[in-house]
């Protein structure tokens, strides 16, 4: 039996060369590198079927591939990610002098409707954060995590991976290791500090069961909690507290940013606290804040 063309596919070595460079120079996560590999391998298969090498691809060839994806019903977000991957890949090939002209130079990414992140109201946050029973070791841990998450706007992955040495209760600061290994210092606020101190007095030791670990918020097995596990815990408290707002893994992070802006915080300060490298990423929260203010005006103003 002869091999199918899909089974016989052999990726262009330039793809792994590019990914190795990304890993060593950018410190990207395994998930991000995997996404690049998937996009480039799909495009490489297409070019090989056309009898071309990646270094021979033209601008028209890339446009043709995007047209095929459109006809097949691929999501715009997927094609936009592909264009981003190809742009970076071919930029790398130009630098390495494998090609002279970047064929993606005139390729525009598909326009994507920018979705505003959902956010909890301040009263919803109060109900959610008041739900855990601090007399229970697991719920005491969850209470400290929720308070810290809302006080700092950490990503869930950043939260569950925190270690004891990243915390300074005396200074009220947490040292966060974000995307690309970038570090930032974020103030925690008194309530978060108080809840973490209470948690450290007994609940953490009960969870560790005499195991040695530097993990700040261990699971009941005494190891680092997964982000999925913590997300299930959040949904449990939302259900118990009657919070009906649709939740996402970033809901409290969104609430942190939106509520800061609603209370007059400077956008660049929020950018630093969230760990955004680009201010435009943070600016989406100004739309959320304005939408909320507009809603409040229409609900409560006599001529709203």
Coordinates of C-alpha atoms in Angstrom, one line a residue, residues 48-266:
X48 CA 4.4 21.4 -1.4
X49 CA 1.2 20.2 -3.1
X50 CA 1.7 23.1 -5.5
X51 CA 5.2 21.9 -6.2
X52 CA 6.9 24.8 -4.5
X53 CA 9.3 25.4 -1.6
X54 CA 8.5 28.0 1.1
X55 CA 11.4 30.2 -0.2
X56 CA 9.7 30.3 -3.6
X57 CA 6.3 31.5 -2.5
X58 CA 5.0 34.8 -3.9
X59 CA 2.6 37.4 -2.6
X60 CA 0.0 36.1 -5.0
X61 CA 0.6 32.6 -3.7
X62 CA -0.2 33.7 -0.2
X63 CA -3.3 35.6 -1.3
X64 CA -4.5 32.5 -3.1
X65 CA -4.1 30.4 0.0
X66 CA -6.1 32.9 2.0
X67 CA -8.8 32.8 -0.6
X68 CA -9.0 29.0 -0.4
X69 CA -9.3 29.3 3.4
X70 CA -12.1 31.8 3.0
X71 CA -14.0 29.5 0.6
X72 CA -13.6 26.6 3.0
X73 CA -15.2 28.7 5.8
X74 CA -12.1 29.2 8.1
X75 CA -12.7 31.8 10.8
X76 CA -11.2 35.3 10.2
X77 CA -9.4 35.0 13.6
X78 CA -7.7 31.8 12.3
X79 CA -6.6 33.4 9.1
X80 CA -5.4 36.5 10.9
X81 CA -3.2 34.4 13.1
X82 CA -1.9 32.6 10.0
X83 CA -1.0 35.9 8.4
X84 CA 0.8 37.0 11.6
X85 CA 2.8 33.7 11.6
X86 CA 3.7 34.0 8.0
X87 CA 4.8 37.6 8.4
X88 CA 7.1 36.7 11.2
X89 CA 8.4 33.6 9.5
X90 CA 9.3 35.4 6.2
X91 CA 10.8 38.3 8.1
X92 CA 13.1 35.8 9.7
X93 CA 14.0 34.3 6.3
X94 CA 14.9 37.8 5.1
X95 CA 17.2 38.4 8.1
X96 CA 18.8 35.0 7.5
X97 CA 19.3 35.9 3.8
X98 CA 17.3 32.9 2.7
X99 CA 15.1 35.2 0.6
X100 CA 15.5 38.8 -0.6
X101 CA 11.8 40.0 -0.5
X102 CA 9.2 39.3 2.2
X103 CA 6.1 38.1 0.3
X104 CA 3.9 39.1 3.2
X105 CA 4.9 42.8 3.0
X106 CA 1.7 43.9 1.3
X107 CA -0.6 41.3 2.8
X108 CA -3.2 42.7 5.2
X109 CA -4.7 40.6 8.0
X110 CA -8.4 39.9 7.8
X111 CA -10.4 42.5 9.7
X112 CA -11.8 41.1 13.0
X113 CA -14.6 42.6 15.0
X114 CA -13.1 43.5 18.3
X115 CA -15.0 41.8 21.1
X116 CA -15.2 43.7 24.3
X117 CA -14.3 41.6 27.3
X118 CA -17.1 40.9 29.7
X119 CA -16.9 42.3 33.2
X120 CA -18.5 41.9 36.6
X121 CA -20.1 44.8 38.4
X122 CA -18.5 45.8 41.7
X123 CA -21.5 44.4 43.6
X124 CA -21.1 41.1 41.8
X125 CA -17.4 41.0 42.7
X126 CA -18.3 41.6 46.4
X127 CA -20.7 38.7 46.4
X128 CA -18.3 36.4 44.6
X129 CA -15.4 37.2 46.9
X130 CA -17.5 36.9 50.0
X131 CA -18.7 33.4 49.2
X132 CA -15.7 31.2 50.2
X133 CA -15.7 29.9 53.8
X134 CA -12.3 30.8 55.3
X135 CA -12.7 28.1 58.0
X136 CA -12.3 25.5 55.3
X137 CA -8.7 25.1 54.2
X138 CA -9.5 24.8 50.5
X139 CA -11.9 27.7 50.5
X140 CA -9.6 29.8 52.6
X141 CA -7.0 29.3 49.8
X142 CA -9.6 30.2 47.2
X143 CA -10.6 33.3 49.1
X144 CA -7.0 34.5 49.2
X145 CA -6.6 33.7 45.5
X146 CA -9.8 35.5 44.5
X147 CA -8.8 38.6 46.5
X148 CA -5.3 38.6 45.0
X149 CA -6.7 38.1 41.5
X150 CA -9.1 41.0 41.8
X151 CA -6.5 43.3 43.6
X152 CA -3.8 42.8 41.0
X153 CA -5.4 41.8 37.7
X154 CA -3.1 38.8 37.3
X155 CA -3.6 36.3 34.5
X156 CA -4.9 33.0 35.9
X157 CA -1.7 31.2 34.8
X158 CA 0.4 33.8 36.6
X159 CA -1.7 33.3 39.8
X160 CA -1.5 29.5 40.0
X161 CA 2.2 29.5 39.3
X162 CA 3.1 32.0 42.1
X163 CA 5.8 30.9 44.6
X164 CA 6.4 32.1 48.1
X165 CA 9.5 34.1 47.1
X166 CA 7.5 36.2 44.7
X167 CA 5.4 37.6 47.5
X168 CA 6.4 40.4 49.9
X169 CA 3.6 40.9 52.4
X170 CA 5.6 43.5 54.3
X171 CA 5.9 45.7 51.2
X172 CA 2.4 44.6 49.9
X173 CA 3.9 43.6 46.5
X174 CA 3.9 40.6 44.3
X175 CA 6.6 40.0 41.7
X176 CA 4.8 38.6 38.6
X177 CA 6.5 36.6 35.8
X178 CA 4.4 37.3 32.8
X179 CA 4.4 36.5 29.1
X180 CA 7.8 36.1 27.6
X181 CA 9.4 35.8 31.0
X182 CA 8.9 39.6 31.6
X183 CA 8.7 40.6 35.3
X184 CA 6.6 43.3 36.9
X185 CA 5.9 44.4 40.5
X186 CA 2.2 44.8 41.3
X187 CA 0.8 46.2 44.6
X188 CA -1.7 43.9 46.3
X189 CA -3.8 46.2 48.5
X190 CA -4.7 45.7 52.2
X191 CA -7.5 43.2 51.8
X192 CA -5.5 40.9 49.6
X193 CA -2.6 41.0 52.0
X194 CA -4.9 40.4 55.0
X195 CA -6.5 37.3 53.4
X196 CA -3.1 35.9 52.3
X197 CA -1.7 36.3 55.8
X198 CA -4.7 34.5 57.3
X199 CA -4.4 31.7 54.7
X200 CA -0.6 31.3 55.4
X201 CA -1.3 31.0 59.2
X202 CA -2.8 27.5 58.8
X203 CA -4.6 26.6 55.6
X204 CA -1.6 26.3 53.4
X205 CA 0.2 23.9 55.8
X206 CA -3.0 21.8 55.9
X207 CA -3.1 21.5 52.1
X208 CA 0.6 20.6 51.9
X209 CA 0.3 17.9 54.6
X210 CA 4.0 18.2 55.6
X211 CA 5.2 18.2 52.0
X212 CA 7.9 20.7 51.1
X213 CA 6.8 23.1 48.3
X214 CA 7.4 26.7 47.3
X215 CA 4.1 26.9 45.6
X216 CA 2.0 29.7 47.2
X217 CA -1.4 28.2 46.4
X218 CA -1.0 24.4 46.3
X219 CA -3.8 22.0 45.4
X220 CA -5.2 19.6 47.9
X221 CA -2.6 17.1 46.7
X222 CA 0.1 19.6 47.7
X223 CA 1.2 20.4 44.1
X224 CA 0.7 23.4 41.8
X225 CA -2.9 23.8 40.9
X226 CA -3.9 23.8 37.2
X227 CA -5.6 26.9 35.8
X228 CA -8.6 24.7 34.8
X229 CA -9.0 23.5 38.5
X230 CA -9.0 27.1 39.7
X231 CA -11.5 28.1 37.0
X232 CA -13.9 25.3 38.2
X233 CA -13.6 26.8 41.7
X234 CA -14.5 30.3 40.5
X235 CA -17.6 28.9 38.7
X236 CA -18.6 27.1 41.9
X237 CA -18.5 30.3 43.9
X238 CA -20.4 32.2 41.1
X239 CA -23.1 29.5 41.3
X240 CA -23.3 29.6 45.1
X241 CA -23.4 33.4 45.3
X242 CA -26.0 33.8 42.5
X243 CA -23.7 35.8 40.2
X244 CA -25.4 35.3 36.8
X245 CA -22.9 37.2 34.6
X246 CA -21.2 35.0 32.0
X247 CA -17.8 34.3 33.3
X248 CA -14.5 33.6 31.4
X249 CA -11.0 32.8 32.7
X250 CA -10.1 36.5 32.6
X251 CA -13.3 37.8 34.2
X252 CA -11.7 39.2 37.4
X253 CA -8.8 40.5 35.4
X254 CA -11.2 42.4 33.2
X255 CA -13.1 43.6 36.3
X256 CA -9.8 44.8 37.9
X257 CA -9.0 47.0 34.8
X258 CA -12.5 48.3 34.2
X259 CA -13.1 49.2 37.8
X260 CA -9.8 51.0 38.1
X261 CA -10.6 53.1 35.0
X262 CA -14.1 53.8 36.2
X263 CA -12.6 55.3 39.4
X264 CA -10.2 57.5 37.4
X265 CA -7.0 55.5 37.1
X266 CA -4.6 56.5 34.3

